[in-house]
Short mmCIF file of C-alpha atoms and ligand atoms in Angstrom, two decimals:
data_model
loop_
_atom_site.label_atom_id
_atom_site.label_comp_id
_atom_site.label_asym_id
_atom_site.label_seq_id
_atom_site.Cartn_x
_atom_site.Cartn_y
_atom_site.Cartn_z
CA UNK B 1 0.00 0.00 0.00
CA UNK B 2 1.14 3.36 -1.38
CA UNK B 3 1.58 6.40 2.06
CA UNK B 4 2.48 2.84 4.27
CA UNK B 5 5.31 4.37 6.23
CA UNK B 6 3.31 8.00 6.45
CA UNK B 7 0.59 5.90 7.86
CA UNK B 8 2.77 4.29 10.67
CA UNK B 9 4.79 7.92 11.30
CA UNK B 10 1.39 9.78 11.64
CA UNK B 11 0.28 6.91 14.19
CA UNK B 12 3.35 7.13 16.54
CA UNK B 13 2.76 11.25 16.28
CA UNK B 14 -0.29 11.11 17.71
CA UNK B 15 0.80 10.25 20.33
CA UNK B 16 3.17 12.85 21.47
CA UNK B 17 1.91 15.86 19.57
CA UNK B 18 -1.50 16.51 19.61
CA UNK B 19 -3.33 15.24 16.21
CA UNK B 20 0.05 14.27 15.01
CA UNK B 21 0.69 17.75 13.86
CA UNK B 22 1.97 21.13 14.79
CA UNK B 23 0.09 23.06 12.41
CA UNK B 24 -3.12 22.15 12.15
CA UNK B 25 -3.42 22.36 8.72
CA UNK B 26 -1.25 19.61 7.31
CA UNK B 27 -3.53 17.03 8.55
CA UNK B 28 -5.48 16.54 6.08
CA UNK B 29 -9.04 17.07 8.07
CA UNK B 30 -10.51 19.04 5.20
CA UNK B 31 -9.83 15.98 3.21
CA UNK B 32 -9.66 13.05 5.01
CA UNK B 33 -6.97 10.32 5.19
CA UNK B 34 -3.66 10.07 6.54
CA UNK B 35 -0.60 12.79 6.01
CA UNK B 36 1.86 12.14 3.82
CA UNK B 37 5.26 12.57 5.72
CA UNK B 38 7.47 14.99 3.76
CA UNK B 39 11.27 13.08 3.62
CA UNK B 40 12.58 15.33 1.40
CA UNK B 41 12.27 18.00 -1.68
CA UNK B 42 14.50 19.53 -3.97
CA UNK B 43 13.19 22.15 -6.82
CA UNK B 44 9.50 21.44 -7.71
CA UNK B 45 9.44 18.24 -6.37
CA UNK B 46 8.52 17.15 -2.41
CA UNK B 47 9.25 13.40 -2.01
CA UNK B 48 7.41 11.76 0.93
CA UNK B 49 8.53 8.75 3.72
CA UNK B 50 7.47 6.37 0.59
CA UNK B 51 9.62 7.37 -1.81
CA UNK B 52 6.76 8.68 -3.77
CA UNK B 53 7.67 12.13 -5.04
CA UNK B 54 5.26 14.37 -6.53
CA UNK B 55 5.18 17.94 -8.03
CA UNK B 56 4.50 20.75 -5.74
CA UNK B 57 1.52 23.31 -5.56
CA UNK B 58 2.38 24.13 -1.75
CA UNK B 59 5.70 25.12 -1.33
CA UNK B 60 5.67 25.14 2.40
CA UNK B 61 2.14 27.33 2.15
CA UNK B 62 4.29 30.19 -0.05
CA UNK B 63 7.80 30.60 0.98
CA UNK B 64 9.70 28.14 -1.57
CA UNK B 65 8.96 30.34 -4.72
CA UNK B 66 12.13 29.61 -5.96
CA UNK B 67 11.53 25.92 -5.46
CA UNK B 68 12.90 23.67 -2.99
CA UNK B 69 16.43 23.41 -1.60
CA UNK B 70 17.43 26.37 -3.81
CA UNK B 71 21.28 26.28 -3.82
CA UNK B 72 22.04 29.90 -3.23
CA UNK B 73 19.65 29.83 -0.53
CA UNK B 74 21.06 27.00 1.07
CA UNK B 75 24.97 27.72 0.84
CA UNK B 76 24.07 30.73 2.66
CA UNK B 77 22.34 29.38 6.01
CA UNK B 78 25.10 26.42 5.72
CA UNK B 79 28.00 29.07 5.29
CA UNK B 80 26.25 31.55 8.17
CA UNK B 81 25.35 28.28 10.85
CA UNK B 82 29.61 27.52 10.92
CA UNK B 83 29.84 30.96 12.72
CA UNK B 84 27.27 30.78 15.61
CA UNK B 85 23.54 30.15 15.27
CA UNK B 86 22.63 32.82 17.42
CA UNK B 87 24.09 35.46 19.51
CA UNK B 88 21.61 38.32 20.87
CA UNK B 89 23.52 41.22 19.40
CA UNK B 90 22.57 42.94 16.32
CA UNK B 91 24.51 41.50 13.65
CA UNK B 92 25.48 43.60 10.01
CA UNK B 93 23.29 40.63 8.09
CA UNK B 94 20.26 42.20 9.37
CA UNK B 95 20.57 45.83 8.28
CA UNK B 96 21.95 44.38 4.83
CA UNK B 97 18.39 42.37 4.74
CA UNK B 98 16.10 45.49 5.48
CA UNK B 99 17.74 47.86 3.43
CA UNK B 100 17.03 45.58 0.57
CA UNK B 101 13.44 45.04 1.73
CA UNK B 102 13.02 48.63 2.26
CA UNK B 103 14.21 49.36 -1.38
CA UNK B 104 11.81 46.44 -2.85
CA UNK B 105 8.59 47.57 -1.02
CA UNK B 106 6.78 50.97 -1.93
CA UNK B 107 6.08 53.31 0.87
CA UNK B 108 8.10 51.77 3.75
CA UNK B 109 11.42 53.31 5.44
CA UNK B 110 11.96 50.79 8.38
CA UNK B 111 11.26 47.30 8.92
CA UNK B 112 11.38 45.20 11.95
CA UNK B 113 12.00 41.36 12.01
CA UNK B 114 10.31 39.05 13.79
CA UNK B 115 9.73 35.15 13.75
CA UNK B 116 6.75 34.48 11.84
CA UNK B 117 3.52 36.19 9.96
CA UNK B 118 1.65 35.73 13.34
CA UNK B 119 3.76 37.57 15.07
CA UNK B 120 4.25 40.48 12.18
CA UNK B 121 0.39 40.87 12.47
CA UNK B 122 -0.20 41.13 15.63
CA UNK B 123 2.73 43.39 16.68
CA UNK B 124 1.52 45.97 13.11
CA UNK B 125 -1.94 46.11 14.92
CA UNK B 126 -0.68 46.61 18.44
CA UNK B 127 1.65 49.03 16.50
CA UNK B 128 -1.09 51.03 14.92
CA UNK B 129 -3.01 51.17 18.03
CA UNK B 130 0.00 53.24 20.23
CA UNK B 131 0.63 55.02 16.85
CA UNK B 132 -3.63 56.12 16.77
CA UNK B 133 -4.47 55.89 20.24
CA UNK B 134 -7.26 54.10 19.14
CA UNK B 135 -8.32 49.86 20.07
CA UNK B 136 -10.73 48.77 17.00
CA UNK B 137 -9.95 47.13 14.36
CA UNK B 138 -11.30 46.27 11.16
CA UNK B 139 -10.65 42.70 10.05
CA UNK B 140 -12.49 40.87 6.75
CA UNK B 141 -14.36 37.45 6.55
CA UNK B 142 -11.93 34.76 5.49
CA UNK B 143 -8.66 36.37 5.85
CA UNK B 144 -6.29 35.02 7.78
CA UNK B 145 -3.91 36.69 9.66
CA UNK B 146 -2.08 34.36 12.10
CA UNK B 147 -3.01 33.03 15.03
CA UNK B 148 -3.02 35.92 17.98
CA UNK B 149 -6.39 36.44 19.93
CA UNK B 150 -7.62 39.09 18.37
CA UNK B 151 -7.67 37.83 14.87
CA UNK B 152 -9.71 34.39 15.59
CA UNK B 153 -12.67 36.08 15.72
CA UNK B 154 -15.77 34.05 13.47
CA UNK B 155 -17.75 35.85 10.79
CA UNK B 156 -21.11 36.83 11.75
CA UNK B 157 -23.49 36.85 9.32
CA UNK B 158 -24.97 40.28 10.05
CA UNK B 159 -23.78 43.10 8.43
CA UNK B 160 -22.37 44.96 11.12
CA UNK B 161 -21.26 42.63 14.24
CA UNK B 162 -19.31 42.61 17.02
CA UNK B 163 -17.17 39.16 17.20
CA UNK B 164 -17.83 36.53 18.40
CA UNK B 165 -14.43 34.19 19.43
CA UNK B 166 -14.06 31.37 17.22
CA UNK B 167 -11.21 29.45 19.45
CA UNK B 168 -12.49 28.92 22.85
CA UNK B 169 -9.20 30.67 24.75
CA UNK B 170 -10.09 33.79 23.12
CA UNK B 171 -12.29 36.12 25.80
CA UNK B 172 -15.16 38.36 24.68
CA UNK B 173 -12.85 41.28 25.86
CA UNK B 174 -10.79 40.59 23.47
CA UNK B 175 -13.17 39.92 20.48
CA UNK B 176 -15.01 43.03 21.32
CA UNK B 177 -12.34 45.27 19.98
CA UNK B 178 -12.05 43.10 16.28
CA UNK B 179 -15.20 44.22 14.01
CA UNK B 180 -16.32 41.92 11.08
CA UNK B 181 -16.75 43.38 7.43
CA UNK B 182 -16.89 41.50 4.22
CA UNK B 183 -13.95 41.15 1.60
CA UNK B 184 -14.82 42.84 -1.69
CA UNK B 185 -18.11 45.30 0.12
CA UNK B 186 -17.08 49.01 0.50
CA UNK B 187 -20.57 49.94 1.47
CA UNK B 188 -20.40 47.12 4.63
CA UNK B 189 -16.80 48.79 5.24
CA UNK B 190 -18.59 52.51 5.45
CA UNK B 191 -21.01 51.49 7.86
CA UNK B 192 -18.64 49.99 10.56
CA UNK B 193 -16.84 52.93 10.08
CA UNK B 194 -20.02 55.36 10.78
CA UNK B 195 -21.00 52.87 13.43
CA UNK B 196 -17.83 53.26 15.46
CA UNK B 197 -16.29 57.07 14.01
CA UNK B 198 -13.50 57.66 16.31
CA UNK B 199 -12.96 54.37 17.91
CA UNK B 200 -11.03 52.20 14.80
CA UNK B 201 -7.30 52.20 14.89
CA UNK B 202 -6.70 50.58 11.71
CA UNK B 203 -8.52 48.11 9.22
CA UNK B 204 -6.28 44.88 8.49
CA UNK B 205 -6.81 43.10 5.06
CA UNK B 206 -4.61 40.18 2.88
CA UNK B 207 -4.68 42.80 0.12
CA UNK B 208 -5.31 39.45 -2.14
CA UNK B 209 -6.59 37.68 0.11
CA UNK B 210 -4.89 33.65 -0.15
CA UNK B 211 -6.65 31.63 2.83
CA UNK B 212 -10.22 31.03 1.23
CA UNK B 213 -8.75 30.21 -2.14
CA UNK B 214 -7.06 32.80 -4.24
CA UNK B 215 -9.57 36.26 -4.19
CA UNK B 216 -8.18 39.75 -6.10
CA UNK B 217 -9.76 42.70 -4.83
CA UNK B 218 -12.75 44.18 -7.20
CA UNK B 219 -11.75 47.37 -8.55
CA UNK B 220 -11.81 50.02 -6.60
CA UNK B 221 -12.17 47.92 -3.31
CA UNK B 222 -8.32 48.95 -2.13
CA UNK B 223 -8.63 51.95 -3.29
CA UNK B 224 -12.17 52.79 -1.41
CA UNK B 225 -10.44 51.78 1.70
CA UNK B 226 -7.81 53.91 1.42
CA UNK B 227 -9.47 56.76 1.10
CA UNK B 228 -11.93 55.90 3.98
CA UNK B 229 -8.64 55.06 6.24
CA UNK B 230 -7.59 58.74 5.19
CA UNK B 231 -10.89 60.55 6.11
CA UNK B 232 -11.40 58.77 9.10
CA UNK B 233 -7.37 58.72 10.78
CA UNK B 234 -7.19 55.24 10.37
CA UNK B 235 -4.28 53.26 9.28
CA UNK B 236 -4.55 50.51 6.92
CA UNK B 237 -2.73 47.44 7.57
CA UNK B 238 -1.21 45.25 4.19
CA UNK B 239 -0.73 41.64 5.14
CA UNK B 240 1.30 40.85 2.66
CA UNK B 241 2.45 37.51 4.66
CA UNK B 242 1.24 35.90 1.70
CA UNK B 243 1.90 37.93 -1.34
CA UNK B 244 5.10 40.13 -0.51
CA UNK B 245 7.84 39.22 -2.57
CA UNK B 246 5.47 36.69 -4.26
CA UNK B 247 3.08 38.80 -6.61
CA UNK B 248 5.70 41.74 -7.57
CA UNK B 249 8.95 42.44 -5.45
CA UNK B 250 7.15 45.04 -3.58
CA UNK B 251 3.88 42.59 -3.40
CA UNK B 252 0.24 43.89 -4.17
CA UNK B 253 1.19 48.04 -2.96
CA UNK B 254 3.25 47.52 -6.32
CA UNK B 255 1.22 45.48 -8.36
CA UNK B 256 -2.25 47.24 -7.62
CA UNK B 257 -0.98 50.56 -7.09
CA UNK B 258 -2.55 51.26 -3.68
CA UNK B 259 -0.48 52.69 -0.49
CA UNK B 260 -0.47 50.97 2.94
CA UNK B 261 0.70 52.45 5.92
CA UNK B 262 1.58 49.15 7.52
CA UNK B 263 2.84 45.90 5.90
CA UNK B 264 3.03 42.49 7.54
CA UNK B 265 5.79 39.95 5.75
CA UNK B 266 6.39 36.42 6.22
CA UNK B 267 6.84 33.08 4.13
CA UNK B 268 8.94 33.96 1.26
CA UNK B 269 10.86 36.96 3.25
CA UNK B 270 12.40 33.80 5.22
CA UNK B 271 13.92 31.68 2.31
CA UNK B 272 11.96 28.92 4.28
CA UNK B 273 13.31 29.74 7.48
CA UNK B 274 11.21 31.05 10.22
CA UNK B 275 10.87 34.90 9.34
CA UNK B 276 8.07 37.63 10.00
CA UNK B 277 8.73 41.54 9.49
CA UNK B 278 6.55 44.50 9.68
CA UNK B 279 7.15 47.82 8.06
CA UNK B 280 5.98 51.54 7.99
CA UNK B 281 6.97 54.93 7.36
CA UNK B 282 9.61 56.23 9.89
CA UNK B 283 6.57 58.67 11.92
CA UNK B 284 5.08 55.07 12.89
CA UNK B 285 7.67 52.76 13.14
CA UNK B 286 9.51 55.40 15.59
CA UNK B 287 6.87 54.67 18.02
CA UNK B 288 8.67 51.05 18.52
CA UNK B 289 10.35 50.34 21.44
CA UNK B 290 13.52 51.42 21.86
CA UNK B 291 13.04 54.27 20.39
CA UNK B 292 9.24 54.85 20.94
CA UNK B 293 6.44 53.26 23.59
CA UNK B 294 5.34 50.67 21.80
CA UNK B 295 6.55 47.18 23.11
CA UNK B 296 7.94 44.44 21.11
CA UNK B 297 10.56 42.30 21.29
CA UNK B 298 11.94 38.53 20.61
CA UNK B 299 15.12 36.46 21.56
CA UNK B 300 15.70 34.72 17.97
CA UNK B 301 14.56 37.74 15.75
CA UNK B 302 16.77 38.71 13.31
CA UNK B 303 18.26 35.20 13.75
CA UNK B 304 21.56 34.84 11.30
CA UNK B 305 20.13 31.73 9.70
CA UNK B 306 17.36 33.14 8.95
CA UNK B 307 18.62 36.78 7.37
CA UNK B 308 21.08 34.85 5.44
CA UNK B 309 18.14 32.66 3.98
CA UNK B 310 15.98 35.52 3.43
CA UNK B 311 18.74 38.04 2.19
CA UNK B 312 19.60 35.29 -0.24
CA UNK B 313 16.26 35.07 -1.81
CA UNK B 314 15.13 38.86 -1.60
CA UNK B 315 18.60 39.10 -3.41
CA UNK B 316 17.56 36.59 -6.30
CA UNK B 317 13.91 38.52 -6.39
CA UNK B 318 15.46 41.38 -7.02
CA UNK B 319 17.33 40.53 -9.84
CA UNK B 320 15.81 38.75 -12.12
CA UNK B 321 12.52 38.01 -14.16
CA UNK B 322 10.92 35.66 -11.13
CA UNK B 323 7.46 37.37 -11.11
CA UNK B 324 6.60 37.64 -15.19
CA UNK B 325 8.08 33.97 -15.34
CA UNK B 326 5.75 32.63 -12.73
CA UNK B 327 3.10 35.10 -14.44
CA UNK B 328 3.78 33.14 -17.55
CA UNK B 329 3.32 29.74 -15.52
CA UNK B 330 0.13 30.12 -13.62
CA UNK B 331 -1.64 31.57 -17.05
CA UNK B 332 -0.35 28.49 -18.88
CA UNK B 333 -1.22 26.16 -16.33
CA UNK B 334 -4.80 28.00 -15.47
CA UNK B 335 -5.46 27.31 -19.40
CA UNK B 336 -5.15 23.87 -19.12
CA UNK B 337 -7.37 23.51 -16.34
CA UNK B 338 -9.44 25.44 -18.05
CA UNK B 339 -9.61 23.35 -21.26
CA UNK B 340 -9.22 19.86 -19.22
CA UNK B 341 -12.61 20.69 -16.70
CA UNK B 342 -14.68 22.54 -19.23
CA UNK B 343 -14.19 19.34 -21.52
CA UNK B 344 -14.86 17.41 -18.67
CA UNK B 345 -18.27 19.18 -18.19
CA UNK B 346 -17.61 19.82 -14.57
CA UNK B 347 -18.73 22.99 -12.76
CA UNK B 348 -16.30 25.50 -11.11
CA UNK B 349 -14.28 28.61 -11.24
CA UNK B 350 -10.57 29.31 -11.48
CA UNK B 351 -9.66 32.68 -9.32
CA UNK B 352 -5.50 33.68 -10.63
CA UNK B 353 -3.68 36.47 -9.95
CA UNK B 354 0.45 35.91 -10.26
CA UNK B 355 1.75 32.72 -9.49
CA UNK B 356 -1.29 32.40 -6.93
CA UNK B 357 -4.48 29.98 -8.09
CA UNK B 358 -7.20 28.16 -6.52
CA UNK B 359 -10.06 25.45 -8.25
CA UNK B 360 -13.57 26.06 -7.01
CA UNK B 361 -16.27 23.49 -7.59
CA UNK B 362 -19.00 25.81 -7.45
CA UNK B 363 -21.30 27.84 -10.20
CA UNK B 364 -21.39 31.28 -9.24
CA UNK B 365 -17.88 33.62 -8.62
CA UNK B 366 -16.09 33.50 -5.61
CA UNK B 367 -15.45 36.81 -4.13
CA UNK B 368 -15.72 36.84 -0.71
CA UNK B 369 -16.03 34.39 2.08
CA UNK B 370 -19.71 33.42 1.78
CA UNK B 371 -19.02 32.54 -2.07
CA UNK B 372 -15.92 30.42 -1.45
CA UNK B 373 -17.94 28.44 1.10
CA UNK B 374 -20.47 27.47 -1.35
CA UNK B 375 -17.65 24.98 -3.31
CA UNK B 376 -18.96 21.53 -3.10
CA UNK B 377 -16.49 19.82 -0.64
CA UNK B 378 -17.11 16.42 -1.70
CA UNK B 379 -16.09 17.14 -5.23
CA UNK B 380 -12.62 18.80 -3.88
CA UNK B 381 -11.74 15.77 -1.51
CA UNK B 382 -12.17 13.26 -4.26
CA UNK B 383 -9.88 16.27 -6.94
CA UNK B 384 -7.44 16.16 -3.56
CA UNK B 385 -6.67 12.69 -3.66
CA UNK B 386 -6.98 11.76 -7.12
CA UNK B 387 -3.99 14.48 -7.89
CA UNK B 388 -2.18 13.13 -4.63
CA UNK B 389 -2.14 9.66 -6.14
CA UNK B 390 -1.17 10.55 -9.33
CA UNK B 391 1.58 12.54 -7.70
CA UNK B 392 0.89 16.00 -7.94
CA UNK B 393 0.57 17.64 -4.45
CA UNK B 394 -2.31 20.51 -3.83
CA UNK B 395 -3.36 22.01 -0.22
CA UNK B 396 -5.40 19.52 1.58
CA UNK B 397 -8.39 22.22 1.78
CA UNK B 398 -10.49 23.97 -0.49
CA UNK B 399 -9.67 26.96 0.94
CA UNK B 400 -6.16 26.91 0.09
CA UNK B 401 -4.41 28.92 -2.72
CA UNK B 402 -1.57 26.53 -4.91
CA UNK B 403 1.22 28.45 -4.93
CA UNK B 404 3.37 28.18 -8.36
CA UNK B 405 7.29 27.85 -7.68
CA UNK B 406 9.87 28.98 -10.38
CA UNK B 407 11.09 25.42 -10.45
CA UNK B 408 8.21 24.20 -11.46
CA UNK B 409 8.94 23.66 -15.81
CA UNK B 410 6.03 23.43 -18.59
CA UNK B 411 6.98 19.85 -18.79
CA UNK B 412 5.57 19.37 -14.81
CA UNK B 413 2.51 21.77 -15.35
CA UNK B 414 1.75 19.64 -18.24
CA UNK B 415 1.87 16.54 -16.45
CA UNK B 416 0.05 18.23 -13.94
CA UNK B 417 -2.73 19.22 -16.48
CA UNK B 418 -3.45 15.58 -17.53
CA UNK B 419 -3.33 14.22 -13.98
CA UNK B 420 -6.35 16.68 -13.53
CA UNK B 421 -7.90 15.55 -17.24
CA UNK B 422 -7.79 12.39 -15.54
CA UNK B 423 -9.01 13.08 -12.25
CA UNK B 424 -11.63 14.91 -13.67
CA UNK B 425 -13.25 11.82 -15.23
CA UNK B 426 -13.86 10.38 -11.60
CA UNK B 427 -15.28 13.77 -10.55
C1 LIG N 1 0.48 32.39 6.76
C2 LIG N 1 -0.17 33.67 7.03
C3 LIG N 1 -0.06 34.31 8.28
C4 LIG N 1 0.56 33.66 9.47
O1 LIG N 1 1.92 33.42 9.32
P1 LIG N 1 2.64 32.32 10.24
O2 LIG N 1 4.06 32.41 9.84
O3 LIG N 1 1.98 31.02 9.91
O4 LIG N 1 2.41 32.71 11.64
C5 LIG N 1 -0.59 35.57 8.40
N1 LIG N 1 -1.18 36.18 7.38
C6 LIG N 1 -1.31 35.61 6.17
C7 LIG N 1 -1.96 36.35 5.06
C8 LIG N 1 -0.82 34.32 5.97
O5 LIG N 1 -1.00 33.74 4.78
#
């Protein structure tokens, strides 16, 4: 039996780490069935505790856009770990690493480093709060934004709610201060606002949102908020965990045009290694401790490791033709599916923006939260393991984004294409 040693690894972690996992994602719950134990990967290809290998749509949920095991990348945390893994001084790595961030990304003059896109949000909101004075915030339906208190907050279906937590572990006091709206509604947006004037410090928002499928703003959405964040003092928060350095080198302020006064990184900032940053204008990011009121700190931030894995990559982004490439990729590949499904008479809709794409098996356009919902599940668990068998390797969820690496070549996404011509059949 194919996933046999998987199978007997997942068993044994359950055992020690609760639900075998320590993200609660990879286990497959969406889906059903057993994880496949990663062994290892090396450009577009992941190659599990089988020996099975299969072509990669995950890429560690985003950071590995330049594929796996990518040598410059790697020579650099090897070369770095021979001198000390960590020290708790600043090291020169660091400010080499956020100079070249700060001269990828639009609009930002300092960055700070932290451990992880969880961490990045939660210290930009806590940020904008000392910065406004203010403790709302504005936070959309279906984004995702790490997992700190104040962002697990459910959707309500009214139009205007407070929040309600989702996690139990979260406290009312803190959900009270996180209002609802819904991705891709200004109007819903304007009324918050009017229902709260004075109290909201800043309105959070995956400017492409990633984590129910891939969703591009409707025009004008961005830009509507902007200009509400500027009548209203409110700051406007970019979580660009997902799509900084992915989309365009300075992630969707570049590629859409629209200015953010905060911006959360992670994944592909990292190289792969654990990285988070946020970044501002100096007026904000001067209210950081030392030099301002606001606390935040962390032992390992700015670990060496980890700047020399993401200075490597940011380096590699910044040179070359990564993003029209990828472009290229995810248009070719998104015609195939395309062709294969249509052919195939099956119902769904194909959401693509960059190298990010997601398959929804549902009739009408998904554009917010509500709409992705409405994908028939069923049909996505049998797509999920039908493309895992014939070894091509998708999120386990349908609310997952694939995320296209540069390794990936036309031969693979062709491959990849009949897999699906085939799955589709069973569909
Ligand atoms: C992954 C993700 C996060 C959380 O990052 P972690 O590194 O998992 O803590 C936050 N925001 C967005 C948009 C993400 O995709």
């Amino acid at each position: 039996m194919e996933y046999k040693r998987s199978s007997a690894l997942f068993a044994e972690a359950q055992k020690v780490i609760p639900g075998g996992v320590n993200s609660p994602v990879r286990a497959f719950k969406a889906v059903g069935g057993t994880p496949i134990f990663a062994k290892e990967a090396k450009g577009a290809y992941i190659i599990d505790e089988d020996d099975k290998q299969y072509i990669e749509y995950i890429n560690s949920w985003g950071p590995m856009i330049l594929g796996h095991a990518h040598k410059p990348v790697i020579d650099a945390v090897v070369e770095k770990a021979k001198k000390g893994t960590s020290f708790g001084m600043p090291t020169a790595i660091e400010t080499e690493i956020a100079e070249l961030a700060v001269s990828m990304v639009p609009n930002i003059d300092m960055i700070r480093f932290v451990n992880s896109g969880t961490e990045a949000c939660m210290s930009a909101v806590r940020l904008a709060r000392g910065f406004t004075g203010k403790d709302k915030m504005i936070k959309f339906a279906g984004c995702y934004h790490g997992h700190s208190d104040a962002f697990l907050i459910q959707a309500g279906s009214g139009a205007v709610t407070f929040g309600s937590p989702n996690s139990p572990g979260v406290t009312q006091g803190t959900a009270k201060d996180t209002l609802l709206a819904r991705f891709n509604d200004l109007e819903n947006v304007k009324e918050i606002i009017a229902q709260n004037e004075g109290e909201i410090a800043c309105i959070i928002i995956e400017p492409v949102a990633g984590n129910m499928g891939c969703i591009p703003p409707v025009e004008g959405f961005l830009e509507g908020l902007r200009t509400l964040c500027d009548a209203h003092n409110i700051l406007l928060v970019f979580d660009e965990v997902m799509t900084g350095f992915r989309l365009a080198k300075g992630g969707v302020q570049e590629l859409l045009g629209v200015d953010a006064d905060i911006v959360c990184f992670g994944k592909v900032i990292g190289g792969g290694l654990p990285v988070g940053a946020f970044a501002a204008r100096k007026e904000i990011m001067e209210h950081l401790a030392p030099l301002g009121p606001v606390y935040q700190a962390g032992t390992l931030s700015g670990n060496p490791l980890a700047m020399a894995a993401g200075l490597a990559m940011l380096q590699e982004l910044n040179e070359g033709d990564v993003f029209q490439r990828l472009h290229d990729k995810t248009a070719y590949l998104h015609k195939g599916i395309d062709k294969v499904l249509t052919e195939a008479g099956i119902t769904y809709q194909i959401n693509r923006i960059g190298s990010m794409i997601s398959v929804h098996f549902c009739e009408e356009a998904v554009v917010d939260f509500a709409s992705s919902a409405k994908g028939n599940n069923d049909t996505f668990k049998k797509f999920f393991h039908g493309l895992l068998d014939r070894g091509v390797y998708i999120a386990p969820s349908a609310f997952e984004t694939w995320f296209l690496s540069d390794a990936l070549s036309y031969e693979d996404l062709d491959k990849t294409i009949t897999a699906i011509e085939d799955v589709a059949k069973t569909l």
